[in-house]
């Protein structure tokens, strides 16, 4: 898991309003004709919404179970939320050493009714009653920070004592081991025998991103099993994101609570010895299954939440219920409309304005970002992406509402959140310079798990090829992945087809297309990258861009397609195959979903495709996430139902 922290940079200097009920800000558009405007983040049904409004709202739960069991579970879950809204159930100490998105861990515990206390000194660790140690970052840097803050010995003492509850998450599990080969070999806390190593396996897609199951080795209150599973040892799916892992061996077998199958051999996905527990996966990003895990930890196994449910008959095969699930992602394209309100919009081939008699009208308004994100979480989306589609126009200061959107969304959405738009170096209207790393840091601190880079990636790739296929270490992709890990950097590609009569007419990789011939019957095409939301085409293809980005440290590709965007004809399999075959990082197919079977079709046609994303069909309530997943399950695809 190559991820980093050292987040004590200038992120707090980015002026963002916090969770005020009315988020008003002035923004000046430099390249836009609009002069200074006042934008409002419209967040609630009744208009403006505060985070308190969100806390007091009941969570509605996605469920694939029968109606009666569903309402029983909802009742228990509602009681839980009601309890959370009343008196605190107790205090839990959080060791936030400046890693990436720790906000979600904090939100999860608060949602469960606990008061979170931050560890500020070595003494705070020993005084803690319950300790949570989340980790997003690179192994070496984490150990450096713990050492600098003199936290290593108190941490060891707390864990070795073993009487008070301890929960490590992700890197917080890995650091318990002797060391890691990450960052050239680093010593860990030395509490569990074994060394953390990188995934291996032929043609393995790394990072291991997404929802996978645990093979539970012994009884524990921590992890729920899938109901009706004949093997009775397989857990519900939980969310993983990492490139390194620890393997079980003779010396650590009394620690191993569960393993997960990915790569050449199963790795340790959870450990427990008495009150000391840790998970490689992220409970705070694993929906209600994950919240239940935290609740069990915090209550000492007395949680009353019910998450385990009988799976539908379509999930009866092992192929569906086990293994890394193909992900279904809901995407929210966000921008200010002409009245200055931040809205979710959706275009046809990137044109987001209403059409009347050929005239271009208002920006289409399909809803409010925070409300829709919550809706998709409740519907069972595996991830939610926010793309600020006019992020290229102005400084990200103009996009401060996206920070507030993230802060509010992360209080109610417990699956990964990606944010894109305007992730680049910039100088604000006061002449102050911000690096892309500082911009990304502000988003991570606000609740984003990944940032998505569009226009800037094209320019970085052009420089990469001009520089003999070398990075110079200063690009957004390199700096953000070095600090936060490759899994935190998504590259959003916006290509359109460019037809050629002869593939030799371009330096970019061409295919012979079967899907759609060119306007003059051309049978060859390449996929031209664009910047600024498709407004400017560049002489580099999606294939070349993806390869450059993987080499520079990106962790995932979000592959849009301007030709198919909003058309409802299905994903462009030729494009997805070309890119998925070119890289060994996860590829998300995007643009063109119009029917649940389009998801199954793209995963069937391109087995290397890890996830598929849609926008319009979900916003217009034409198709639900559940319908897409049921179709996938019927097709025998690994699916989180
Ligand atoms: O260039 O780093 O500032 O990022 C800008 C981001 O905004 C990029 O990720 C770019 O893809 C996105 N973007 C810019 N303009 C538009 C537009 O629509 N005018 N949206 C835009 C891209 C593509 C998907 C869409 C899918 C699925 N939208 O996000 O949601 O195509 O749609 P569908 O299911 O309805 O077919 P930067």
XYZ file of C-alpha atoms and ligand atoms in Angstrom:
678
model
C 0.000 0.000 0.000
C 1.938 2.938 -1.238
C 0.257 5.839 0.345
C 1.612 8.793 2.191
C 0.857 11.559 4.535
C 3.030 14.343 5.955
C -0.044 16.422 5.504
C 1.101 19.275 7.591
C 1.486 21.321 4.419
C -0.380 24.471 3.717
C -3.715 22.860 3.166
C -5.369 24.774 5.902
C -4.453 27.973 4.167
C -6.964 27.282 1.437
C -9.873 29.404 2.549
C -12.895 27.192 2.668
C -16.048 27.710 4.547
C -16.889 24.882 6.832
C -20.247 23.309 7.499
C -22.201 26.491 7.777
C -25.827 26.170 6.941
C -25.648 28.626 4.103
C -22.520 28.400 2.069
C -22.138 31.707 0.295
C -19.011 32.727 -1.458
C -17.873 35.068 -4.123
C -16.066 33.809 -7.120
C -14.580 35.574 -10.044
C -14.540 33.831 -13.354
C -11.423 34.632 -15.279
C -12.036 32.974 -18.609
C -15.769 32.925 -18.371
C -17.906 35.832 -19.449
C -19.697 35.720 -16.128
C -18.483 38.422 -13.811
C -18.335 37.990 -10.076
C -21.156 35.719 -9.023
C -22.494 34.498 -5.756
C -22.966 30.768 -5.632
C -25.044 28.799 -3.228
C -24.723 25.188 -2.324
C -28.281 23.961 -2.301
C -28.115 20.896 -0.173
C -31.407 19.988 1.326
C -34.952 19.292 0.306
C -36.011 22.526 1.842
C -33.088 24.463 0.475
C -29.983 24.931 2.521
C -28.965 22.090 4.785
C -26.528 21.916 7.646
C -24.445 18.993 8.735
C -26.640 18.801 11.822
C -29.639 18.397 9.571
C -27.841 15.474 8.055
C -26.950 13.954 11.384
C -30.520 14.052 12.501
C -31.868 12.599 9.284
C -32.555 8.919 9.338
C -30.475 6.704 7.221
C -32.407 4.613 4.765
C -30.689 1.475 3.846
C -30.151 -0.294 0.597
C -31.045 -3.891 1.030
C -31.375 -6.910 -1.165
C -33.231 -8.940 1.408
C -36.888 -9.741 1.699
C -39.226 -6.993 2.743
C -39.881 -8.278 6.267
C -36.254 -8.818 7.120
C -35.487 -5.526 5.462
C -37.888 -3.606 7.672
C -36.610 -5.452 10.750
C -33.068 -4.419 9.900
C -34.139 -0.893 9.126
C -35.751 -0.722 12.532
C -32.531 -1.809 14.231
C -30.491 0.550 12.110
C -32.830 3.432 12.814
C -32.523 2.725 16.528
C -28.813 2.890 16.112
C -28.970 6.258 14.413
C -31.456 7.506 16.963
C -29.045 6.441 19.691
C -26.281 8.246 17.894
C -28.294 11.424 17.918
C -28.805 11.252 21.688
C -26.233 10.896 24.446
C -22.698 9.779 23.643
C -22.065 6.073 24.137
C -18.563 6.837 25.295
C -15.221 8.142 24.198
C -12.899 6.693 21.618
C -9.415 8.032 20.945
C -8.303 8.529 17.359
C -4.673 8.514 16.342
C -4.775 10.897 13.381
C -1.126 11.364 12.417
C -1.914 13.405 9.313
C -2.874 10.626 6.946
C -5.309 10.962 4.034
C -9.007 10.631 4.629
C -9.353 10.099 8.361
C -12.518 12.197 8.370
C -14.569 9.160 7.336
C -13.318 7.099 10.299
C -14.210 9.965 12.613
C -17.631 10.328 10.952
C -18.313 6.606 11.268
C -17.630 6.571 14.990
C -19.667 9.702 15.561
C -22.496 8.204 13.528
C -22.378 5.205 15.876
C -22.841 7.515 18.855
C -19.293 7.833 20.192
C -17.347 10.950 21.056
C -14.001 11.142 19.286
C -10.951 12.382 21.142
C -7.770 13.145 19.213
C -4.460 11.770 20.408
C -2.172 14.761 20.828
C 0.650 13.372 22.940
C 2.283 10.056 23.904
C 0.460 10.256 27.252
C -2.902 10.401 25.469
C -2.261 6.935 24.046
C -1.717 5.351 27.416
C -4.714 7.203 28.842
C -7.018 6.096 25.995
C -9.902 3.771 26.861
C -10.409 2.639 23.282
C -7.946 3.413 20.528
C -8.466 3.530 16.770
C -5.403 3.709 14.531
C -6.443 4.364 10.930
C -3.811 4.442 8.263
C -3.610 5.907 4.836
C -0.095 6.604 3.763
C 3.250 5.107 2.982
C 4.722 2.748 5.545
C 8.019 4.570 5.934
C 6.488 7.985 6.347
C 4.001 6.697 8.891
C 6.797 5.232 10.996
C 8.785 8.493 10.658
C 5.870 10.515 11.959
C 5.194 8.111 14.819
C 8.884 8.275 15.736
C 9.032 12.085 15.564
C 5.964 12.334 17.766
C 7.401 9.752 20.202
C 4.336 7.563 19.761
C 6.017 4.259 18.967
C 6.695 3.073 22.504
C 3.298 4.087 23.941
C 1.599 2.371 20.983
C 3.568 -0.810 21.534
C 2.840 -0.679 25.245
C -0.904 -0.183 24.632
C -1.109 -3.112 22.212
C 1.143 -5.440 24.217
C -0.912 -4.792 27.333
C -3.885 -6.086 25.358
C -6.536 -5.259 27.940
C -7.988 -2.154 26.289
C -9.613 -2.264 22.837
C -7.380 -1.368 19.886
C -8.421 -1.222 16.251
C -5.989 -0.691 13.363
C -7.232 0.017 9.861
C -5.354 -0.662 6.607
C -1.868 0.745 7.192
C -2.821 0.570 10.868
C -2.793 -3.229 10.439
C 0.390 -3.352 8.382
C 2.353 -1.234 10.891
C 1.783 -3.882 13.571
C 4.045 -6.254 11.608
C 7.838 -6.449 11.740
C 8.270 -4.300 8.668
C 7.456 -3.704 5.016
C 9.297 -3.868 1.737
C 7.514 -0.611 0.823
C 9.794 2.414 0.502
C 12.823 0.144 0.133
C 12.331 -1.748 3.401
C 11.135 -0.218 6.657
C 10.833 -1.500 10.232
C 7.376 -1.592 11.753
C 6.103 -1.838 15.318
C 7.215 -5.462 15.517
C 4.102 -6.731 17.299
C 3.055 -9.361 14.743
C 5.653 -11.591 13.063
C 5.983 -11.118 9.317
C 6.921 -8.636 6.609
C 4.489 -6.737 4.414
C 5.200 -7.287 0.716
C 3.806 -6.156 -2.629
C 1.122 -8.175 -4.417
C 2.411 -10.636 -6.947
C 0.589 -12.602 -9.625
C 0.517 -12.859 -13.381
C -1.363 -10.001 -14.985
C -2.624 -8.946 -11.570
C -4.345 -5.574 -11.414
C -2.712 -3.564 -8.615
C -3.783 -1.731 -6.451
C -6.320 -4.221 -5.146
C -9.253 -1.805 -5.205
C -12.819 -2.721 -4.443
C -15.148 -5.049 -2.600
C -13.879 -8.483 -1.678
C -14.785 -11.210 0.824
C -12.916 -12.534 3.844
C -12.378 -16.193 4.549
C -12.972 -16.140 8.295
C -10.718 -18.586 10.132
C -12.248 -18.639 13.596
C -15.133 -17.356 15.596
C -15.170 -13.656 16.334
C -17.810 -11.005 16.840
C -15.933 -8.664 14.505
C -16.895 -9.943 11.061
C -20.339 -11.012 9.859
C -20.628 -13.971 7.531
C -22.748 -14.120 4.403
C -26.063 -15.744 5.171
C -26.892 -19.041 3.462
C -23.314 -19.617 2.401
C -22.744 -23.363 2.440
C -19.113 -22.884 3.410
C -20.212 -20.683 6.393
C -16.865 -18.971 6.521
C -17.215 -16.255 3.893
C -17.836 -12.709 5.080
C -19.944 -10.036 3.489
C -17.991 -7.947 1.000
C -15.859 -5.101 2.385
C -13.824 -2.387 0.698
C -10.098 -2.827 0.135
C -7.580 -0.459 -1.385
C -3.891 -1.343 -1.131
C -0.868 -2.535 -3.087
C 0.990 -4.272 -0.225
C -0.184 -7.033 2.060
C 0.935 -9.364 4.867
C 0.882 -13.121 4.370
C -0.105 -15.714 6.960
C 2.700 -17.937 8.283
C 3.452 -20.316 11.130
C 4.601 -17.497 13.385
C 1.575 -15.260 13.027
C -1.176 -17.866 12.761
C -2.559 -17.138 16.224
C -3.232 -13.548 15.081
C -4.970 -14.334 11.808
C -8.713 -13.810 11.971
C -9.359 -13.828 8.223
C -7.667 -13.939 4.864
C -8.662 -12.642 1.465
C -7.937 -14.223 -1.879
C -6.180 -11.886 -4.295
C -2.970 -12.375 -6.201
C -0.742 -15.390 -6.026
C -1.740 -16.346 -2.464
C -4.330 -15.373 0.183
C -3.265 -12.435 2.365
C -4.172 -11.460 5.934
C -7.307 -9.327 5.861
C -7.974 -9.133 9.614
C -6.165 -9.953 12.836
C -7.491 -10.296 16.350
C -6.021 -11.342 19.642
C -8.293 -10.510 22.527
C -9.003 -6.807 22.480
C -6.452 -6.056 19.770
C -7.916 -6.075 16.271
C -6.988 -4.705 12.882
C -8.336 -4.893 9.356
C -6.627 -4.528 6.003
C -9.936 -3.361 4.551
C -11.647 -0.080 5.399
C -14.724 -0.522 7.637
C -15.445 3.190 7.257
C -15.803 2.700 3.491
C -17.626 -0.629 3.631
C -21.177 0.641 3.949
C -23.278 -0.714 6.797
C -21.239 -3.909 6.902
C -18.268 -1.742 7.877
C -20.207 0.386 10.349
C -21.287 -2.824 12.039
C -17.633 -3.884 12.362
C -16.802 -0.606 14.091
C -19.901 -0.951 16.242
C -18.875 -4.456 17.310
C -15.387 -3.242 18.138
C -16.623 -0.239 20.095
C -19.308 -2.148 21.979
C -17.185 -5.228 22.646
C -19.361 -7.444 20.489
C -22.731 -6.117 21.635
C -23.824 -4.406 18.429
C -27.472 -4.774 17.555
C -27.043 -3.716 13.955
C -28.109 -6.266 11.371
C -26.367 -6.174 8.056
C -26.106 -9.791 7.090
C -28.913 -10.801 4.796
C -29.964 -13.688 2.645
C -28.623 -13.050 -0.827
C -31.011 -13.203 -3.776
C -31.124 -16.447 -5.708
C -29.179 -14.786 -8.528
C -26.201 -14.773 -6.131
C -26.221 -18.478 -5.508
C -23.022 -19.266 -7.363
C -19.579 -18.898 -5.874
C -18.591 -16.843 -8.903
C -21.054 -14.137 -7.841
C -20.638 -14.175 -4.088
C -16.851 -14.530 -3.834
C -13.870 -12.647 -5.220
C -13.244 -9.021 -6.084
C -16.584 -7.601 -7.223
C -17.000 -5.608 -10.401
C -17.908 -2.154 -9.175
C -20.895 0.003 -10.120
C -20.132 3.698 -9.679
C -22.589 6.585 -9.648
C -21.157 9.803 -11.044
C -22.316 13.323 -10.342
C -21.204 15.975 -12.821
C -21.415 19.181 -10.802
C -21.293 22.841 -11.824
C -22.923 26.169 -11.027
C -26.007 26.923 -13.082
C -26.749 30.366 -14.447
C -28.447 31.340 -11.183
C -25.266 30.489 -9.298
C -26.520 27.318 -7.595
C -24.302 24.285 -7.496
C -26.255 21.550 -9.280
C -25.782 18.056 -10.615
C -26.052 18.233 -14.374
C -25.687 15.815 -17.249
C -24.913 16.328 -20.874
C -25.132 14.649 -24.225
C -21.609 14.341 -25.559
C -20.609 16.887 -22.890
C -23.210 19.520 -23.826
C -25.075 20.099 -20.567
C -27.498 22.816 -21.682
C -31.196 22.318 -22.408
C -32.095 22.488 -26.079
C -35.152 24.265 -27.426
C -35.539 24.800 -31.154
C -31.854 24.478 -31.646
C -31.154 27.197 -29.082
C -28.877 26.502 -26.159
C -30.772 27.042 -22.892
C -30.132 26.665 -19.173
C -27.718 24.216 -17.624
C -29.727 21.025 -16.961
C -30.469 20.689 -13.281
C -30.866 17.096 -12.155
C -30.575 17.590 -8.417
C -28.434 18.527 -5.480
C -25.033 16.915 -5.046
C -25.126 15.911 -1.374
C -28.684 14.628 -1.576
C -27.990 12.565 -4.685
C -24.764 11.110 -3.288
C -26.705 9.873 -0.264
C -29.419 8.470 -2.507
C -26.877 6.443 -4.495
C -25.209 5.190 -1.330
C -28.590 3.992 -0.074
C -29.200 2.359 -3.460
C -26.035 0.300 -3.111
C -23.553 2.146 -5.338
C -20.054 0.814 -4.722
C -18.541 4.278 -5.037
C -19.650 7.835 -5.711
C -17.727 10.293 -7.902
C -18.136 14.051 -8.011
C -16.730 15.799 -11.069
C -16.660 19.565 -11.025
C -16.975 19.856 -14.769
C -15.964 23.502 -14.948
C -12.981 23.081 -12.688
C -10.674 24.125 -15.504
C -12.239 27.572 -15.811
C -11.170 29.266 -12.697
C -9.097 28.750 -9.644
C -10.242 25.944 -7.338
C -11.029 28.677 -4.827
C -14.153 29.071 -6.877
C -14.835 25.436 -6.111
C -14.853 25.767 -2.368
C -18.421 24.400 -2.328
C -17.047 21.052 -3.557
C -15.106 20.926 -0.316
C -18.305 21.500 1.603
C -20.127 18.971 -0.563
C -17.476 16.416 0.393
C -17.587 17.262 4.088
C -21.345 16.847 4.176
C -21.416 13.773 1.944
C -18.808 11.982 4.007
C -21.151 12.220 7.009
C -23.750 10.046 5.346
C -21.982 8.167 2.555
C -19.809 5.299 3.781
C -18.374 4.140 0.474
C -15.398 5.713 -1.342
C -15.765 9.237 -2.652
C -13.802 10.576 -5.609
C -13.589 14.236 -6.537
C -12.363 15.689 -9.818
C -12.152 19.014 -11.576
C -9.464 21.627 -11.154
C -6.817 19.382 -9.580
C -3.740 21.235 -10.816
C -1.275 23.931 -9.808
C -2.841 27.359 -9.853
C -2.397 30.926 -8.745
C -5.444 32.524 -7.180
C -6.781 35.999 -7.841
C -4.652 37.342 -4.982
C -1.527 36.008 -6.626
C -1.080 33.176 -4.144
C 0.226 29.965 -5.683
C -1.135 26.548 -4.752
C 0.369 23.290 -5.865
C -1.874 20.502 -7.090
C -0.740 18.583 -4.000
C -2.120 21.296 -1.749
C -5.407 21.308 -3.657
C -5.650 17.518 -3.401
C -4.769 17.653 0.307
C -7.680 20.008 0.910
C -10.018 17.537 -0.788
C -8.660 14.529 1.132
C -9.018 16.391 4.402
C -12.625 17.107 3.474
C -13.582 13.471 2.945
C -12.377 12.496 -0.537
C -10.641 9.141 -0.883
C -9.383 9.788 -4.398
C -8.841 12.774 -6.644
C -9.427 12.575 -10.355
C -7.179 14.527 -12.694
C -8.330 15.351 -16.222
C -6.881 18.242 -18.216
C -3.644 18.415 -16.275
C -2.941 14.727 -16.962
C -2.922 15.371 -20.711
C -0.348 18.124 -20.358
C 1.748 16.009 -18.011
C 1.678 13.106 -20.499
C 2.768 15.368 -23.361
C 5.777 16.440 -21.293
C 6.464 12.828 -20.329
C 6.765 11.764 -23.987
C 8.756 14.895 -24.898
C 11.141 14.018 -22.057
C 12.023 10.510 -23.237
C 9.249 8.876 -21.257
C 10.485 10.276 -17.955
C 8.682 12.257 -15.308
C 10.447 15.125 -13.597
C 8.905 14.409 -10.192
C 6.965 17.669 -10.044
C 3.712 16.750 -11.775
C 0.376 16.487 -10.009
C 0.327 12.743 -10.614
C 3.782 12.143 -9.153
C 3.506 14.450 -6.168
C 0.022 13.330 -5.106
C 0.724 9.620 -5.565
C 4.031 9.936 -3.717
C 2.327 11.475 -0.781
C -1.047 9.745 -0.701
C -0.355 6.613 -2.711
C -1.231 5.623 -6.226
C -4.697 4.414 -5.199
C -5.621 8.021 -4.413
C -4.912 9.242 -7.968
C -7.474 8.594 -10.683
C -6.921 9.825 -14.227
C -10.082 10.995 -15.960
C -9.660 10.635 -19.720
C -12.060 12.478 -22.060
C -11.430 11.002 -25.497
C -13.343 11.202 -28.758
C -12.953 9.073 -31.884
C -10.665 10.390 -34.629
C -11.100 8.460 -37.844
C -8.268 7.686 -40.247
C -8.223 6.084 -43.674
C -4.791 4.688 -42.849
C -3.433 3.984 -39.341
C -0.038 5.305 -40.492
C -1.548 8.797 -40.605
C -1.220 9.134 -36.845
C 1.504 8.389 -34.296
C -1.231 7.289 -31.871
C -2.435 3.705 -31.514
C -5.208 2.967 -34.011
C -7.760 0.177 -34.094
C -9.806 -1.216 -36.908
C -13.286 -0.459 -35.649
C -16.267 -2.749 -35.866
C -18.486 -0.524 -33.731
C -18.962 2.525 -35.910
C -17.268 3.563 -39.164
C -16.153 7.153 -39.725
C -18.288 9.764 -41.561
C -16.641 8.841 -44.862
C -16.571 5.118 -44.212
C -13.136 5.219 -42.535
C -12.521 1.948 -40.718
C -9.596 3.000 -38.529
C -9.773 5.215 -35.502
C -7.848 6.367 -32.480
C -9.182 7.956 -29.341
C -8.063 11.543 -29.086
C -7.581 13.015 -25.591
C -9.203 16.354 -24.923
C -8.878 18.965 -22.188
C -11.256 21.541 -20.728
C -14.291 19.292 -20.873
C -13.801 18.240 -24.491
C -13.289 21.749 -25.802
C -9.702 21.235 -26.968
C -8.345 18.117 -28.704
C -4.649 17.213 -28.367
C -2.367 14.987 -30.406
C -2.226 12.174 -27.891
C -4.459 9.107 -27.642
C -6.195 7.544 -24.640
C -3.889 4.529 -24.992
C -0.717 6.630 -24.826
C -2.096 8.735 -21.974
C -3.018 5.688 -19.876
C 0.439 4.157 -20.270
C 2.168 7.399 -19.282
C -0.079 7.840 -16.255
C 0.546 4.332 -14.960
C 4.294 4.904 -15.260
C 4.045 8.193 -13.369
C 2.186 6.569 -10.456
C -1.555 6.878 -11.126
C -3.661 4.158 -9.520
C -6.787 4.028 -11.667
C -8.201 5.198 -15.006
C -11.686 6.699 -15.362
C -12.304 6.218 -19.056
C -15.009 8.513 -20.400
C -16.026 8.693 -24.050
C -17.368 11.926 -25.508
C -19.032 10.157 -28.457
C -21.084 7.923 -26.152
C -21.664 10.291 -23.214
C -25.411 10.520 -22.508
C -26.341 8.414 -25.540
C -27.578 5.312 -23.711
C -26.126 2.925 -26.324
C -23.766 1.132 -23.971
C -20.066 1.559 -23.268
C -17.566 1.712 -26.118
C -16.043 -1.768 -25.698
C -13.342 -1.098 -28.268
C -12.056 1.876 -26.307
C -12.326 0.101 -22.939
C -10.507 -2.981 -24.250
C -7.704 -0.944 -25.791
C -6.979 0.873 -22.531
C -7.631 -2.020 -20.116
C -5.222 -4.196 -22.101
C -2.562 -1.469 -22.017
C -2.256 -1.044 -18.245
C -2.241 -3.092 -15.047
C -4.109 -0.555 -12.945
C -7.919 -0.680 -12.622
C -9.923 0.812 -15.490
C -13.427 2.235 -14.990
C -15.617 2.206 -18.111
C -17.713 5.354 -18.391
C -20.200 7.009 -20.763
C -23.154 5.508 -22.573
C -24.932 3.291 -20.039
C -28.603 3.094 -20.942
C -29.714 -0.288 -19.616
C -28.701 -2.634 -16.776
C -27.348 -5.162 -19.275
C -24.766 -2.623 -20.487
C -22.836 -3.222 -17.253
C -22.784 -6.988 -17.699
C -21.890 -6.533 -21.347
C -18.810 -4.396 -20.754
C -17.521 -6.735 -18.020
C -18.188 -9.707 -20.288
C -16.517 -8.164 -23.327
C -13.547 -6.756 -21.396
C -12.722 -9.007 -18.423
C -9.890 -6.664 -17.386
C -12.376 -3.844 -16.825
C -12.755 -3.356 -13.052
C -15.712 -1.011 -12.744
C -18.364 0.776 -14.746
C -19.822 4.204 -14.110
C -23.074 5.841 -15.098
C -24.737 9.173 -14.551
C -27.817 10.007 -16.634
C -29.779 6.780 -16.147
C -29.455 7.049 -12.383
C -30.255 10.770 -12.188
C -33.352 10.384 -14.358
C -34.506 7.363 -12.284
C -34.588 5.196 -15.402
C -32.461 2.426 -13.929
C -31.445 1.648 -10.353
C -28.043 0.503 -9.179
C -29.720 -2.637 -7.889
C -31.075 -3.513 -11.332
C -27.578 -3.196 -12.808
C -26.193 -5.465 -10.097
C -28.921 -8.043 -10.468
C -28.182 -8.239 -14.162
C -24.491 -8.689 -13.368
C -25.263 -11.447 -10.858
C -27.462 -13.227 -13.389
C -24.524 -13.099 -15.783
C -22.370 -14.812 -13.159
C -20.180 -11.766 -12.460
C -18.745 -11.181 -8.953
C -21.127 -8.571 -7.581
C -21.712 -6.865 -4.251
C -25.454 -7.251 -3.770
O -10.038 18.705 -16.492
O -9.120 18.009 -14.307
O -10.552 20.039 -14.471
O -11.495 17.756 -14.731
C -12.762 18.058 -15.272
C -13.601 16.835 -15.138
O -14.912 17.146 -15.583
C -13.109 15.683 -15.994
O -13.195 14.507 -15.239
C -14.093 15.625 -17.158
O -14.354 14.291 -17.523
C -15.340 16.236 -16.571
N -16.121 17.004 -17.550
C -15.772 18.172 -18.102
N -16.777 18.623 -18.888
C -17.747 17.699 -18.836
C -19.044 17.800 -19.509
O -19.866 16.870 -19.438
N -19.284 18.897 -20.206
N -18.033 15.593 -17.711
C -17.335 16.678 -18.001
C -17.622 14.397 -18.027
C -18.297 12.311 -18.091
C -18.743 11.426 -17.050
C -20.207 11.140 -17.228
C -20.205 9.839 -17.971
C -21.445 9.043 -17.795
N -18.654 13.624 -17.800
O -18.476 11.979 -15.826
O -20.747 11.169 -15.985
O -19.987 10.108 -19.339
O -22.513 9.655 -18.390
P -23.754 8.820 -18.882
O -23.869 7.629 -18.012
O -24.912 9.741 -18.679
O -23.510 8.493 -20.323
P -10.239 18.675 -15.055
